[in-house]
CSV table of C-alpha atoms in Angstrom, one decimal:
chain,number,residue,atom,x,y,z
A,1,MET,CA,50.5,61.7,-66.7
A,2,ASN,CA,49.8,58.0,-66.2
A,3,PHE,CA,47.0,56.4,-64.2
A,4,ILE,CA,48.0,52.9,-63.2
A,5,PRO,CA,45.2,50.3,-62.7
A,6,ILE,CA,45.4,48.8,-59.3
A,7,ASN,CA,44.8,45.4,-60.8
A,8,ASP,CA,48.3,45.6,-62.3
A,9,PHE,CA,49.4,45.1,-58.7
A,10,LEU,CA,46.5,43.4,-57.0
A,11,LYS,CA,46.1,39.8,-58.3
A,12,ILE,CA,43.8,38.0,-55.9
A,13,GLU,CA,42.5,34.5,-56.5
A,14,ASN,CA,38.8,34.2,-57.1
A,15,SER,CA,37.9,33.8,-53.4
A,16,PRO,CA,35.4,36.0,-51.6
A,17,ILE,CA,36.6,38.5,-49.0
A,18,LEU,CA,34.6,39.8,-46.1
A,19,HIS,CA,34.6,43.5,-46.8
A,20,ASN,CA,33.5,46.3,-44.5
A,21,VAL,CA,30.7,48.5,-45.6
A,22,ILE,CA,30.3,52.0,-44.3
A,23,ILE,CA,29.0,54.1,-47.2
A,24,ASP,CA,25.3,53.4,-46.4
A,25,LYS,CA,25.7,55.5,-43.2
A,26,LEU,CA,27.4,58.5,-44.8
A,27,PRO,CA,26.4,61.3,-47.0
A,28,ASP,CA,26.4,60.3,-50.7
A,29,LEU,CA,29.9,61.3,-51.7
A,30,SER,CA,29.2,60.0,-55.2
A,31,GLU,CA,26.7,62.8,-55.9
A,32,SER,CA,27.5,64.5,-59.2
A,33,ALA,CA,29.4,67.9,-59.0
A,34,ALA,CA,29.9,67.6,-55.2
A,35,LEU,CA,33.2,68.5,-53.5
A,36,SER,CA,33.7,66.5,-50.3
A,37,VAL,CA,36.4,66.8,-47.7
A,38,ILE,CA,37.7,64.1,-45.3
A,39,ALA,CA,39.8,65.9,-42.7
A,40,ALA,CA,41.8,64.9,-39.6
A,41,ARG,CA,44.8,65.8,-37.5
A,42,PRO,CA,48.1,64.7,-39.0
A,43,PHE,CA,48.6,60.9,-38.9
A,44,TRP,CA,45.1,60.1,-37.8
A,45,GLY,CA,44.1,57.9,-40.7
A,46,LYS,CA,42.3,60.1,-43.2
A,47,PHE,CA,43.9,58.5,-46.2
A,48,CYS,CA,43.1,55.0,-45.0
A,49,LEU,CA,39.5,56.1,-44.5
A,50,ALA,CA,39.5,57.6,-48.0
A,51,LEU,CA,40.8,54.3,-49.5
A,52,GLN,CA,38.1,52.4,-47.5
A,53,LEU,CA,35.4,54.6,-49.0
A,54,ALA,CA,37.0,54.4,-52.5
A,55,LEU,CA,36.9,50.6,-52.3
A,56,ASN,CA,33.3,50.6,-51.2
A,57,TYR,CA,32.3,52.7,-54.1
A,58,ALA,CA,34.4,50.6,-56.5
A,59,LEU,CA,33.4,47.2,-55.3
A,60,LEU,CA,29.8,47.7,-54.3
A,61,GLU,CA,28.6,50.4,-56.7
A,62,LYS,CA,31.0,49.6,-59.6
A,63,LYS,CA,32.3,53.2,-59.7
A,64,LYS,CA,35.5,54.0,-61.5
A,65,ILE,CA,37.9,55.6,-59.0
A,66,TYR,CA,40.7,57.9,-60.0
A,67,LEU,CA,43.1,58.5,-57.1
A,68,PHE,CA,45.8,61.2,-56.9
A,69,SER,CA,48.2,60.1,-54.2
A,70,PHE,CA,51.0,62.7,-53.9
A,71,LYS,CA,52.7,61.3,-50.8
A,72,GLU,CA,52.9,57.6,-51.5
A,73,SER,CA,54.1,55.5,-54.4
A,74,VAL,CA,51.6,53.3,-56.3
A,75,SER,CA,53.1,50.2,-54.6
A,76,GLU,CA,52.7,51.8,-51.1
A,77,THR,CA,49.1,52.6,-51.9
A,78,TYR,CA,48.5,49.1,-53.2
A,79,ALA,CA,49.9,47.7,-49.9
A,80,ARG,CA,47.3,49.9,-48.0
A,81,ILE,CA,44.5,48.6,-50.2
A,82,LEU,CA,45.6,45.0,-49.7
A,83,ARG,CA,45.5,45.5,-45.9
A,84,ILE,CA,42.0,46.9,-46.2
A,85,LEU,CA,40.9,44.0,-48.3
A,86,LEU,CA,42.3,41.6,-45.7
A,87,GLY,CA,40.3,43.2,-43.0
A,88,ASN,CA,42.5,45.8,-41.5
A,89,SER,CA,40.3,48.8,-42.0
A,90,PHE,CA,37.7,51.0,-40.4
A,91,SER,CA,34.3,49.4,-39.9
A,92,LEU,CA,30.9,49.6,-38.4
A,93,PRO,CA,29.6,46.8,-36.2
A,94,ASP,CA,27.8,44.0,-38.1
A,95,CYS,CA,28.1,45.9,-41.3
A,96,GLN,CA,30.0,43.6,-43.8
A,97,CYS,CA,29.5,41.8,-47.0
A,98,LEU,CA,31.1,39.2,-49.2
A,99,ILE,CA,32.7,40.4,-52.4
A,100,GLU,CA,34.5,38.8,-55.3
A,101,PRO,CA,37.5,41.1,-56.0
A,102,ASP,CA,38.2,39.9,-59.5
A,103,GLU,CA,38.1,43.4,-60.9
A,104,ILE,CA,38.7,46.6,-58.9
A,105,PRO,CA,38.3,49.7,-61.0
A,106,ILE,CA,40.8,51.9,-59.2
A,107,TYR,CA,43.4,53.9,-61.1
A,108,ILE,CA,46.3,55.6,-59.3
A,109,CYS,CA,48.5,58.5,-60.2
A,110,ASN,CA,51.3,59.6,-57.9
A,111,GLU,CA,52.9,62.3,-60.0
A,112,GLN,CA,53.0,65.8,-58.6
A,113,PHE,CA,50.9,68.5,-60.3
A,114,ASP,CA,49.8,72.0,-59.8
A,115,ILE,CA,46.1,72.8,-59.6
A,116,ASP,CA,45.8,73.9,-63.2
A,117,GLU,CA,47.4,70.7,-64.4
A,118,ILE,CA,44.9,68.7,-62.4
A,119,ASP,CA,42.1,70.5,-63.9
A,120,ASN,CA,43.5,69.7,-67.4
A,121,ILE,CA,43.9,66.0,-66.5
A,122,ILE,CA,40.3,65.8,-65.3
A,123,ARG,CA,39.0,67.5,-68.5
A,124,GLU,CA,41.0,65.4,-70.9
A,125,ASN,CA,41.0,62.0,-69.2
A,126,ILE,CA,38.1,61.5,-66.8
A,127,LYS,CA,34.6,61.3,-68.1
A,128,ASP,CA,32.8,59.4,-65.3
A,129,GLY,CA,33.5,57.9,-61.9
A,130,MET,CA,34.8,59.5,-58.8
A,131,ILE,CA,38.0,61.5,-58.1
A,132,PHE,CA,39.9,61.1,-54.8
A,133,ILE,CA,42.8,63.5,-54.0
A,134,ASP,CA,45.0,62.8,-51.0
A,135,ARG,CA,46.6,65.7,-49.1
A,136,VAL,CA,45.0,68.6,-50.9
A,137,GLU,CA,47.6,70.9,-49.2
A,138,MET,CA,50.3,69.3,-51.3
A,139,ILE,CA,48.8,70.5,-54.6
A,140,LYS,CA,51.0,73.3,-56.0
A,141,SER,CA,48.9,76.5,-56.0
A,142,HIS,CA,49.1,80.2,-55.0
A,143,SER,CA,46.8,79.5,-52.0
A,144,ILE,CA,44.7,76.8,-50.4
A,145,ARG,CA,41.6,79.0,-51.2
A,146,ARG,CA,42.5,78.9,-54.9
A,147,THR,CA,42.9,75.1,-54.7
A,148,PHE,CA,39.5,74.7,-53.2
A,149,SER,CA,37.9,77.1,-55.6
A,150,LYS,CA,39.4,75.3,-58.7
A,151,LEU,CA,38.4,71.9,-57.4
A,152,LYS,CA,34.9,73.0,-56.7
A,153,ALA,CA,34.6,74.6,-60.1
A,154,ALA,CA,36.0,71.4,-61.7
A,155,ALA,CA,33.4,69.2,-59.9
A,156,GLN,CA,30.6,71.5,-61.1
A,157,ARG,CA,32.0,71.9,-64.7
A,158,TYR,CA,32.6,68.2,-65.4
A,159,LYS,CA,29.7,66.9,-63.3
A,160,LEU,CA,32.1,64.7,-61.3
A,161,PRO,CA,32.3,64.0,-57.5
A,162,ILE,CA,35.7,65.1,-56.1
A,163,ILE,CA,36.7,63.8,-52.6
A,164,ILE,CA,39.8,65.3,-51.0
A,165,THR,CA,41.7,64.7,-47.8
A,166,ALA,CA,43.0,67.6,-45.8
A,167,SER,CA,45.1,68.0,-42.6
A,168,LEU,CA,43.7,70.0,-39.7
A,169,PRO,CA,45.9,72.1,-37.4
A,170,ARG,CA,46.7,70.5,-34.1
A,171,PRO,CA,44.2,71.4,-31.4
A,172,PRO,CA,45.1,73.7,-28.5
A,173,ALA,CA,44.3,70.9,-26.1
A,174,PRO,CA,44.7,67.1,-26.7
A,175,ARG,CA,41.6,65.3,-27.8
A,176,ASP,CA,39.6,68.4,-28.6
A,177,LYS,CA,37.0,67.6,-31.3
A,178,PRO,CA,37.5,69.4,-34.6
A,179,LEU,CA,35.1,72.2,-35.5
A,180,LEU,CA,34.0,73.2,-39.0
A,181,SER,CA,35.9,76.4,-38.6
A,182,ASP,CA,39.1,74.4,-38.2
A,183,LEU,CA,38.9,73.6,-42.0
A,184,LYS,CA,40.0,76.4,-44.2
A,185,CYS,CA,37.6,77.2,-47.1
A,186,ASN,CA,34.9,74.9,-45.6
A,187,ALA,CA,32.2,77.0,-47.2
A,188,LEU,CA,33.3,75.7,-50.6
A,189,ALA,CA,32.7,72.0,-49.6
A,190,ASP,CA,29.4,70.2,-50.0
A,191,ASN,CA,30.2,67.5,-47.5
A,192,VAL,CA,32.8,67.6,-44.6
A,193,LEU,CA,33.8,64.5,-42.6
A,194,PHE,CA,36.1,64.7,-39.6
A,195,LEU,CA,38.0,61.6,-38.4
A,196,HIS,CA,38.6,62.0,-34.7
A,197,HIS,CA,40.1,59.7,-32.0
A,198,GLU,CA,38.9,59.6,-28.5
A,199,PRO,CA,40.5,57.8,-25.5
A,200,PHE,CA,38.8,54.6,-24.2
A,201,PHE,CA,37.7,54.8,-20.6
A,202,LYS,CA,37.1,51.7,-18.5
A,203,ALA,CA,33.7,51.9,-16.9
A,204,GLY,CA,33.7,52.9,-13.3
A,205,THR,CA,37.4,53.9,-13.1
A,206,GLY,CA,37.7,57.2,-15.0
A,207,LEU,CA,41.2,56.0,-16.1
A,208,SER,CA,42.2,56.3,-19.7
A,209,HIS,CA,43.6,53.3,-21.4
A,210,ASP,CA,46.0,53.3,-24.3
A,211,GLU,CA,43.2,52.3,-26.7
A,212,THR,CA,41.2,54.8,-28.6
A,213,TYR,CA,37.9,54.6,-30.6
A,214,ASN,CA,37.2,56.6,-33.7
A,215,HIS,CA,34.5,59.2,-34.3
A,216,LEU,CA,33.5,59.9,-37.9
A,217,ILE,CA,31.9,63.3,-37.5
A,218,ILE,CA,29.6,64.4,-40.3
A,219,ALA,CA,30.1,68.1,-39.9
A,220,LYS,CA,28.4,69.2,-43.1
A,221,ALA,CA,26.3,67.4,-45.6
A,222,ASN,CA,24.2,68.3,-48.6
A,223,LYS,CA,21.3,65.9,-47.9
A,224,GLN,CA,21.9,64.7,-44.4
A,225,ASN,CA,21.8,66.0,-40.9
A,226,PRO,CA,25.2,66.4,-39.1
A,227,GLY,CA,26.0,63.5,-36.7
A,228,ILE,CA,28.6,61.1,-35.4
A,229,LEU,CA,29.4,57.5,-36.4
A,230,TYR,CA,31.5,55.3,-34.1
A,231,LEU,CA,34.0,53.3,-36.0
A,232,TYR,CA,36.3,50.4,-35.1
A,233,ASP,CA,39.7,49.7,-36.5
């Protein structure tokens, strides 16, 4: 097992970057012992959103981020992070800040593990910070329920926040908003965020354009009421 510091790839000159801030509108995913889920239909940008959030916590709150990325190589994940830092990311209107990206405490591992190995890695290597796991369904396990149960137990046992991304089944009709019941094992999660696309309609015509806008649906939260944020990308 080897976590690779993102700074080994990301060498940016000491110039400020206009970085989007969205964590102040969301449930506190950095809460100790919490299991949070970012879910969306396939190919709808949940990993990009997870990276955006990880960068916010790393840059603005100086949290160490340990990222398990089972689908992409470290260099591919680096390329995504670079695009986010250059401004191609989800954002809220008028919600940005200048940051000096001289040190980004993000550590990436893209090796494939089963759920018991991940628990051992957390116990032996991660003492503080936040854990992000992309594509929870790719973790080797007897069942998705066992995966969720083990991750929830790990978050509580080691007092660490764990944030996972999960794919939702395709809806029976296009553009149907996801429901909490669409996410298997949602009862084990403390926070559930759904990323959802909606078509853009030109006022007065009722005709759909090719453009979409993004809903970030707060479906479940420990210390916040459910709601919807409107994102731009």
